[in-house]
mmCIF file with all atom_site columns, C-alpha atoms in Angstrom:
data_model
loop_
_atom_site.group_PDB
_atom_site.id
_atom_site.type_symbol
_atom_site.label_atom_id
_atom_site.label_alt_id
_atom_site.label_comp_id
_atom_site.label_asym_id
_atom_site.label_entity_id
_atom_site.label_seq_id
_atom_site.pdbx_PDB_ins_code
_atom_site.Cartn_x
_atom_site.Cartn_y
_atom_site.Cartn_z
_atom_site.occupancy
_atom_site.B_iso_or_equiv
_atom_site.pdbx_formal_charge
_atom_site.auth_seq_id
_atom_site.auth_comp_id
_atom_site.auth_asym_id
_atom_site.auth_atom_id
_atom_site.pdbx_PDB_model_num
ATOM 1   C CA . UNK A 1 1   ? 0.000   0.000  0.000  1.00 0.00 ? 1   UNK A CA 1
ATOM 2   C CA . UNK A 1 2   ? 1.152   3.548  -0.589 1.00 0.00 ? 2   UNK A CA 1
ATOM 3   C CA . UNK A 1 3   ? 1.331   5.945  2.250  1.00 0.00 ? 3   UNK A CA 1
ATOM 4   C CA . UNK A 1 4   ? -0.271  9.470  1.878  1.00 0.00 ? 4   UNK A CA 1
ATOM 5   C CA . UNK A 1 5   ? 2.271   12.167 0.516  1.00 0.00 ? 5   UNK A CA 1
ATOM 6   C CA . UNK A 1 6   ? 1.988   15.423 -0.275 1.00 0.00 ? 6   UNK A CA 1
ATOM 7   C CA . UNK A 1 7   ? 1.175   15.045 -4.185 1.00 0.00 ? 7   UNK A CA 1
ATOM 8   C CA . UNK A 1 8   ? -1.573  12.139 -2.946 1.00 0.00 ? 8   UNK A CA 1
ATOM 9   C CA . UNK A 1 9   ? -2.812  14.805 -0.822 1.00 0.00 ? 9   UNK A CA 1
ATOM 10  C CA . UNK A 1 10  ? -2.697  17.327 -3.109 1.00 0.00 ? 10  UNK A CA 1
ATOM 11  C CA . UNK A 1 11  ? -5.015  15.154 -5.627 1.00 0.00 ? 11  UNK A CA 1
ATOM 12  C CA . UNK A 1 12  ? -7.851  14.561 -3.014 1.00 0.00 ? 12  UNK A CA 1
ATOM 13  C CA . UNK A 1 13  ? -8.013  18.460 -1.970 1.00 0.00 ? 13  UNK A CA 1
ATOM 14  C CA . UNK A 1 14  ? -8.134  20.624 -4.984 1.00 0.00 ? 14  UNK A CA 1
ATOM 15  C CA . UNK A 1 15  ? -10.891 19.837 -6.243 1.00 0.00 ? 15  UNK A CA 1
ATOM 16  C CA . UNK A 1 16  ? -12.562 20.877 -2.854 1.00 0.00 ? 16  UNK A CA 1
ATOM 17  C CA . UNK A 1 17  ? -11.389 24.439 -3.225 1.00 0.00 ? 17  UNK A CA 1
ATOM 18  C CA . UNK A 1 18  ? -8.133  23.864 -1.116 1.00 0.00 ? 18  UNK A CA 1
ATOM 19  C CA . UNK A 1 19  ? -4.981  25.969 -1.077 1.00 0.00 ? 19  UNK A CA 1
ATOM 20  C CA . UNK A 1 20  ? -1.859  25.029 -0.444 1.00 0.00 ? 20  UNK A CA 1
ATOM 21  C CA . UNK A 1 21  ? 0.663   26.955 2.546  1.00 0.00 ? 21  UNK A CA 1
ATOM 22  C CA . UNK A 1 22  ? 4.596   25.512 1.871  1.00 0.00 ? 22  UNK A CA 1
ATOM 23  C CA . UNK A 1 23  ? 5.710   28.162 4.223  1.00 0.00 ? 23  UNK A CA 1
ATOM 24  C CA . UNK A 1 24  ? 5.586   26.510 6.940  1.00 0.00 ? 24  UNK A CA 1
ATOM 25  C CA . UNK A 1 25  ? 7.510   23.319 8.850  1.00 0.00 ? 25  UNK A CA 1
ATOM 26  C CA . UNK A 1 26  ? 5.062   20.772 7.702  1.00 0.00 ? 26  UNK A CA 1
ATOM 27  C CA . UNK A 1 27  ? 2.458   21.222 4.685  1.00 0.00 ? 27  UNK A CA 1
ATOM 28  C CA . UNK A 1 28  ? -0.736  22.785 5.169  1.00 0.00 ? 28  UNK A CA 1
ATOM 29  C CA . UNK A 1 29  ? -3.896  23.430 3.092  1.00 0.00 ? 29  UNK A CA 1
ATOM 30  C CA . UNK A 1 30  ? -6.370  25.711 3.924  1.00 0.00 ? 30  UNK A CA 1
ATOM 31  C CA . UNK A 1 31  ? -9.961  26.520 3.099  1.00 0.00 ? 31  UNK A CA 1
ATOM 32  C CA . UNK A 1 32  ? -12.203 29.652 4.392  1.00 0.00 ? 32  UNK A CA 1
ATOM 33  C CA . UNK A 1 33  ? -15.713 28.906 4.127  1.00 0.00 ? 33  UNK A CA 1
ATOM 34  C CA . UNK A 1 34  ? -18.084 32.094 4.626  1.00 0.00 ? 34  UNK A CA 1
ATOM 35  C CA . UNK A 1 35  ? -20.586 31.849 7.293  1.00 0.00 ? 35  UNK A CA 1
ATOM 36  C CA . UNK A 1 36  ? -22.617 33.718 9.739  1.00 0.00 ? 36  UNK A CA 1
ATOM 37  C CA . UNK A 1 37  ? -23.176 31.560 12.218 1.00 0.00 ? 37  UNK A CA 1
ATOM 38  C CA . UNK A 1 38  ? -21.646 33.075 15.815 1.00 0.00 ? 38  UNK A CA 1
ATOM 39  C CA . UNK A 1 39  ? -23.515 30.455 17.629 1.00 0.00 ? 39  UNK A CA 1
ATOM 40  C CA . UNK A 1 40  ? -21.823 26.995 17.311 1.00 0.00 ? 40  UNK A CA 1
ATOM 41  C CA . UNK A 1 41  ? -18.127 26.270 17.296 1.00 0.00 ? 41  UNK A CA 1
ATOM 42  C CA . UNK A 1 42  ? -19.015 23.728 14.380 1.00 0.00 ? 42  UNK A CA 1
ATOM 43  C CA . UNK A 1 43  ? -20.296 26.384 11.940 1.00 0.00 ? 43  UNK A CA 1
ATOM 44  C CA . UNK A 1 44  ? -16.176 26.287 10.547 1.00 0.00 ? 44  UNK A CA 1
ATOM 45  C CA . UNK A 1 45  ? -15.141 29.165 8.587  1.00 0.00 ? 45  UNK A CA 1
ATOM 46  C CA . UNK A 1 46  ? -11.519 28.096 8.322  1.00 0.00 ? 46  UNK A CA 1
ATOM 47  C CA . UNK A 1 47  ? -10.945 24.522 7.913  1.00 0.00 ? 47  UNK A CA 1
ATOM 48  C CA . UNK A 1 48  ? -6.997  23.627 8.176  1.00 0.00 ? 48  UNK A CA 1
ATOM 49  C CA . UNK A 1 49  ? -5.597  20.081 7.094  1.00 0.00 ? 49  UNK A CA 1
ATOM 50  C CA . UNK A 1 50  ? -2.016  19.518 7.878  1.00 0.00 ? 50  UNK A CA 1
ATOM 51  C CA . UNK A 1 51  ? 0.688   16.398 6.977  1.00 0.00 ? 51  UNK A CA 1
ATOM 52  C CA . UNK A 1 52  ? 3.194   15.646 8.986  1.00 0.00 ? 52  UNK A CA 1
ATOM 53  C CA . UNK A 1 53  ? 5.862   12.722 8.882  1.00 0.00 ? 53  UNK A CA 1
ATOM 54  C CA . UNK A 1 54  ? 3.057   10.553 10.175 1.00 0.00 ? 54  UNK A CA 1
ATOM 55  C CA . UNK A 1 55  ? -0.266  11.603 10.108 1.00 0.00 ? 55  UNK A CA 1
ATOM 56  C CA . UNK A 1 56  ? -2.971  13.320 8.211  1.00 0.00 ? 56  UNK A CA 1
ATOM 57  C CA . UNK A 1 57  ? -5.232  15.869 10.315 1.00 0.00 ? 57  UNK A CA 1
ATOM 58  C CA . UNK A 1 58  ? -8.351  18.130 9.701  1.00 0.00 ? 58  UNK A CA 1
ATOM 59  C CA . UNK A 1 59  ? -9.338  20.849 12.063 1.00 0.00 ? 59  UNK A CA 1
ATOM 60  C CA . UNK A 1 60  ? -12.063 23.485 12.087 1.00 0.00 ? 60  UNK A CA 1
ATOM 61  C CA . UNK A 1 61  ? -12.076 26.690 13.842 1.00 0.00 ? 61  UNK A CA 1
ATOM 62  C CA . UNK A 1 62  ? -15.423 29.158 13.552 1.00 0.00 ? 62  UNK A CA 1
ATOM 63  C CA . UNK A 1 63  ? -12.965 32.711 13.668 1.00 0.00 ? 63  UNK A CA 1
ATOM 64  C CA . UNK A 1 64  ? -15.882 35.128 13.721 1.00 0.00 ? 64  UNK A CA 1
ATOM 65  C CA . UNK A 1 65  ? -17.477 33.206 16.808 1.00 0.00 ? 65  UNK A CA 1
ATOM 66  C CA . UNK A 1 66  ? -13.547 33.290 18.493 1.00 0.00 ? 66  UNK A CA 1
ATOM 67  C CA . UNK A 1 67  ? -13.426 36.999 17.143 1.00 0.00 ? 67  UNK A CA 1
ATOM 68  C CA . UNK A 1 68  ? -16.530 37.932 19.370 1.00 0.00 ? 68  UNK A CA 1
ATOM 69  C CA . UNK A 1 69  ? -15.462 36.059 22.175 1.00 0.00 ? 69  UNK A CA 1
ATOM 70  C CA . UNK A 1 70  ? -12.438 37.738 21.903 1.00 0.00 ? 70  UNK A CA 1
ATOM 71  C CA . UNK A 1 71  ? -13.778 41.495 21.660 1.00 0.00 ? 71  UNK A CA 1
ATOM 72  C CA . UNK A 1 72  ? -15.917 40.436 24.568 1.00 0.00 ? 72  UNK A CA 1
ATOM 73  C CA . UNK A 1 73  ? -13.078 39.128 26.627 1.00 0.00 ? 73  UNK A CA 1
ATOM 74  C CA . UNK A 1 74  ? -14.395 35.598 27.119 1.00 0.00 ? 74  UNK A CA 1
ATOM 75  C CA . UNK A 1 75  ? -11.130 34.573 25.724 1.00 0.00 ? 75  UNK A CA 1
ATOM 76  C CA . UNK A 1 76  ? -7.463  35.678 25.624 1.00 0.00 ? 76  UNK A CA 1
ATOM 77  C CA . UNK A 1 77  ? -5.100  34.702 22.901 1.00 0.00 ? 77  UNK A CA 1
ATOM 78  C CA . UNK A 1 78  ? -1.533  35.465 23.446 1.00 0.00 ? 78  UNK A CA 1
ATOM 79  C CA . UNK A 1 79  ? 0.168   32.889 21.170 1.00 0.00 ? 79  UNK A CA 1
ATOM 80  C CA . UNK A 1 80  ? -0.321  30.065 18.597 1.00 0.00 ? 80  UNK A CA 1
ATOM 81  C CA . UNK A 1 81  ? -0.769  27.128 21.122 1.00 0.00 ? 81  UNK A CA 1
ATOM 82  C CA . UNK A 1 82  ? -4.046  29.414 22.335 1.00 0.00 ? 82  UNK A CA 1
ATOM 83  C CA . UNK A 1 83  ? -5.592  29.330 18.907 1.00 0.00 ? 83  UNK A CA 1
ATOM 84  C CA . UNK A 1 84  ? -4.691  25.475 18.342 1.00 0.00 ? 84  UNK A CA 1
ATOM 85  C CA . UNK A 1 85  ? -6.234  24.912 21.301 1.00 0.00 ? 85  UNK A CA 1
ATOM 86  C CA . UNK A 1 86  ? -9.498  26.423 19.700 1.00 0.00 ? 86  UNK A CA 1
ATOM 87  C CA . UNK A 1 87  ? -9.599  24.039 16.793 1.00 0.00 ? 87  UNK A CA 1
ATOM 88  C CA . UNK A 1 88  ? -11.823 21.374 16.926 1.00 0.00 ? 88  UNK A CA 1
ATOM 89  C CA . UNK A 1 89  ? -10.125 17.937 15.754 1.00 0.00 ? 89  UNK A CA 1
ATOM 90  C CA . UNK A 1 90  ? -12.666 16.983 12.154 1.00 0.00 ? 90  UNK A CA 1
ATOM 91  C CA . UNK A 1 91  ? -10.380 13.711 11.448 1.00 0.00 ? 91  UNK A CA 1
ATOM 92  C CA . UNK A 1 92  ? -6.980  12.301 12.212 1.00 0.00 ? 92  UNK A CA 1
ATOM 93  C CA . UNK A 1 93  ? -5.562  9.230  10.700 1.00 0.00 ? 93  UNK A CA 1
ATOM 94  C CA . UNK A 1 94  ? -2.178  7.451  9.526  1.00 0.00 ? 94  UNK A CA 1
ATOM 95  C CA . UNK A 1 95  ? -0.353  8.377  6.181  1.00 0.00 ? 95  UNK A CA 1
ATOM 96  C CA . UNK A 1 96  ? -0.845  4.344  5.724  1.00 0.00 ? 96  UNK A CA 1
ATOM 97  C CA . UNK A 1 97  ? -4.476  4.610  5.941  1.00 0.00 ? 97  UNK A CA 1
ATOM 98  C CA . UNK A 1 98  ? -5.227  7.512  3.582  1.00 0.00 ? 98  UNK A CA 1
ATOM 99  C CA . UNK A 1 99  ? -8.331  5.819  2.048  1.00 0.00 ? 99  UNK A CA 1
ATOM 100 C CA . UNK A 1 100 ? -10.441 7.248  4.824  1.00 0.00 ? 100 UNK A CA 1
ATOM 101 C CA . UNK A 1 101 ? -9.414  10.406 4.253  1.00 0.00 ? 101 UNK A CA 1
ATOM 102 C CA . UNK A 1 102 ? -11.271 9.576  0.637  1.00 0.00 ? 102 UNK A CA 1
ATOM 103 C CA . UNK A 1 103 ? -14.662 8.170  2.268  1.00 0.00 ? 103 UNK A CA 1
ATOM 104 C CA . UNK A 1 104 ? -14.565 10.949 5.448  1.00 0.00 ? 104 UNK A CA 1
ATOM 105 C CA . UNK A 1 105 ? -13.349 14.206 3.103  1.00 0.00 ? 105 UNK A CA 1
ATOM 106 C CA . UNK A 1 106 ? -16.303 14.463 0.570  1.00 0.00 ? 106 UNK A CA 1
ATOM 107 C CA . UNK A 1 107 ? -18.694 14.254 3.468  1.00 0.00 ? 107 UNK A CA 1
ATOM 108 C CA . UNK A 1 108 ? -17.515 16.877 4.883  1.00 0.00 ? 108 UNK A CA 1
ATOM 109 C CA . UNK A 1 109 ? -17.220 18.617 2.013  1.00 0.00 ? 109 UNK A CA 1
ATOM 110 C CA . UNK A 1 110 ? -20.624 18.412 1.871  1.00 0.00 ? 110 UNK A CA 1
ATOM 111 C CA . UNK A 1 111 ? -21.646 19.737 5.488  1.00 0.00 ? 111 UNK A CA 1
ATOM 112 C CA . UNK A 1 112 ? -19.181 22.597 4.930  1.00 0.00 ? 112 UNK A CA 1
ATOM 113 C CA . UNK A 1 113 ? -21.222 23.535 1.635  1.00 0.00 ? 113 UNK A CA 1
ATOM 114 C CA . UNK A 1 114 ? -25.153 23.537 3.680  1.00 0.00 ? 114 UNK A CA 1
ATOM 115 C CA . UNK A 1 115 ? -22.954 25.707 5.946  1.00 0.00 ? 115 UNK A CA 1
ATOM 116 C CA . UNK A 1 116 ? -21.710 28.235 3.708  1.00 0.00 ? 116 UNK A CA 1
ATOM 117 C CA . UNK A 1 117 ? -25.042 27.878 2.052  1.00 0.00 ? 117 UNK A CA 1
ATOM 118 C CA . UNK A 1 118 ? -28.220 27.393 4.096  1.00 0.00 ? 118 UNK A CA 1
ATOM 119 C CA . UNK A 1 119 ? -29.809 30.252 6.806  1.00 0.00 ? 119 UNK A CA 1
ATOM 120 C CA . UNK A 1 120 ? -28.953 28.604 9.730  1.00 0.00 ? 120 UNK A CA 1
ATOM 121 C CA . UNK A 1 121 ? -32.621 28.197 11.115 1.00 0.00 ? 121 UNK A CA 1
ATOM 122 C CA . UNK A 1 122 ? -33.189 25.298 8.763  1.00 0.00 ? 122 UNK A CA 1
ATOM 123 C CA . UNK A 1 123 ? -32.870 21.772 9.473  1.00 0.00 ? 123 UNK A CA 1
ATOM 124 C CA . UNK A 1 124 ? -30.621 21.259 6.588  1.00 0.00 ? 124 UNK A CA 1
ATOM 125 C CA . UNK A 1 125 ? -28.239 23.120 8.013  1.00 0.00 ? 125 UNK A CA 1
ATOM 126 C CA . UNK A 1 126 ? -28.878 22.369 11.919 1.00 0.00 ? 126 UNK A CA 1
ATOM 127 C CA . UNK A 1 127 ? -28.072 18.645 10.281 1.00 0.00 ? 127 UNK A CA 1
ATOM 128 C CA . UNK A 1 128 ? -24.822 19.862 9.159  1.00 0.00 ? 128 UNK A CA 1
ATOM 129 C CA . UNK A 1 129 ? -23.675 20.819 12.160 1.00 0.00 ? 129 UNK A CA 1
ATOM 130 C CA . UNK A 1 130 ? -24.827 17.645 14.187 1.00 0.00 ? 130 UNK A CA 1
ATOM 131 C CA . UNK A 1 131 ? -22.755 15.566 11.560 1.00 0.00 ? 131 UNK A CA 1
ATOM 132 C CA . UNK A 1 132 ? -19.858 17.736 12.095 1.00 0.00 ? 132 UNK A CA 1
ATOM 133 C CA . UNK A 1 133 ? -20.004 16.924 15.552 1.00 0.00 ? 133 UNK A CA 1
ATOM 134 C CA . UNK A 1 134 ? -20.503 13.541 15.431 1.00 0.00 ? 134 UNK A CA 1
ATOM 135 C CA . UNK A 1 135 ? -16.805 13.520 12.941 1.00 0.00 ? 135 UNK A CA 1
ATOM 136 C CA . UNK A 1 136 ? -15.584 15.188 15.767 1.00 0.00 ? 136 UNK A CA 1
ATOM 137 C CA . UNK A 1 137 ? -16.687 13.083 18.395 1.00 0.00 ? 137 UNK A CA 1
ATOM 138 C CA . UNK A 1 138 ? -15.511 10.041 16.354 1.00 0.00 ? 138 UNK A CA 1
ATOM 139 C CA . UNK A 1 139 ? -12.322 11.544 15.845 1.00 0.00 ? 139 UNK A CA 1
ATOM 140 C CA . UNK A 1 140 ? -11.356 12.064 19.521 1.00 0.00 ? 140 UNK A CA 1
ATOM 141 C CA . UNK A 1 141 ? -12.605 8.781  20.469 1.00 0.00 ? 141 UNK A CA 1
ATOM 142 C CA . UNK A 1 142 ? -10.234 7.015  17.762 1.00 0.00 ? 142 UNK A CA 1
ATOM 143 C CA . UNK A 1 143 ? -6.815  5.557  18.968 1.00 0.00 ? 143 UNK A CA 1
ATOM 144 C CA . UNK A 1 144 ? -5.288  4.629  14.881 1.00 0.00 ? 144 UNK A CA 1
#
């Protein structure tokens, strides 16, 4: 079986919309997804998926919820380690076991797009969010 590399990786995220960040010590897509939803820390509006010598990872952070929260001094953020605490954990898994990342990806593709696109008072979209937390529960429940 082939591990997961960064061309692999490459292939399975463009045609989501994802950009690529080389800048930094490991490689790192990105995708902003536009929102309104202040409400639930599922309701992602930047959705981050890293590679490192290991493992494949997707996290979610809502920024105009952590902006409020912020501004209303809820929360303090004085470095990077206090905005990767903020992420919430989508899916983790093995280079070695990439093929999930295939199944898991265009799913959440999917609630990502009722996000960006559905008033958030329907239950399209309140079904979006309940399946992104159910990924997330999943994925911190998972020992790989």
């Amino acid at each position: 079986m082939v591990d997961l590399g960064i061309n692999k990786l490459e292939e399975i995220l463009m045609p989501f919309g994802y950009k690529q960040d080389l800048t930094q010590s490991m490689p790192i897509f990105w995708k902003n997804i536009q929102q309104n939803d202040l409400r639930s820390p599922y309701a992602f509006s930047l959705v981050i998926i890293t590679l490192d010598q290991f493992t494949v990872c997707i996290e979610g952070l809502n920024e105009p919820r952590l902006k409020r929260a912020i501004s209303a001094g809820i929360i303090e953020i004085n470095s990077p380690e206090d905005v990767d605490a903020l992420k919430e954990v989508v899916f983790e898994t093995t280079l070695d076991n990439y093929k999930k990342i295939e199944t898991v990806l265009p799913f959440f593709e999917e609630q990502l797009f009722v996000i960006a696109n559905e008033p958030i008072y329907t239950k399209l979209y309140k079904k979006a969010l309940e399946n992104i937390e159910l990924l997330i529960e999943a994925a911190n429940e998972v020992e790989y």
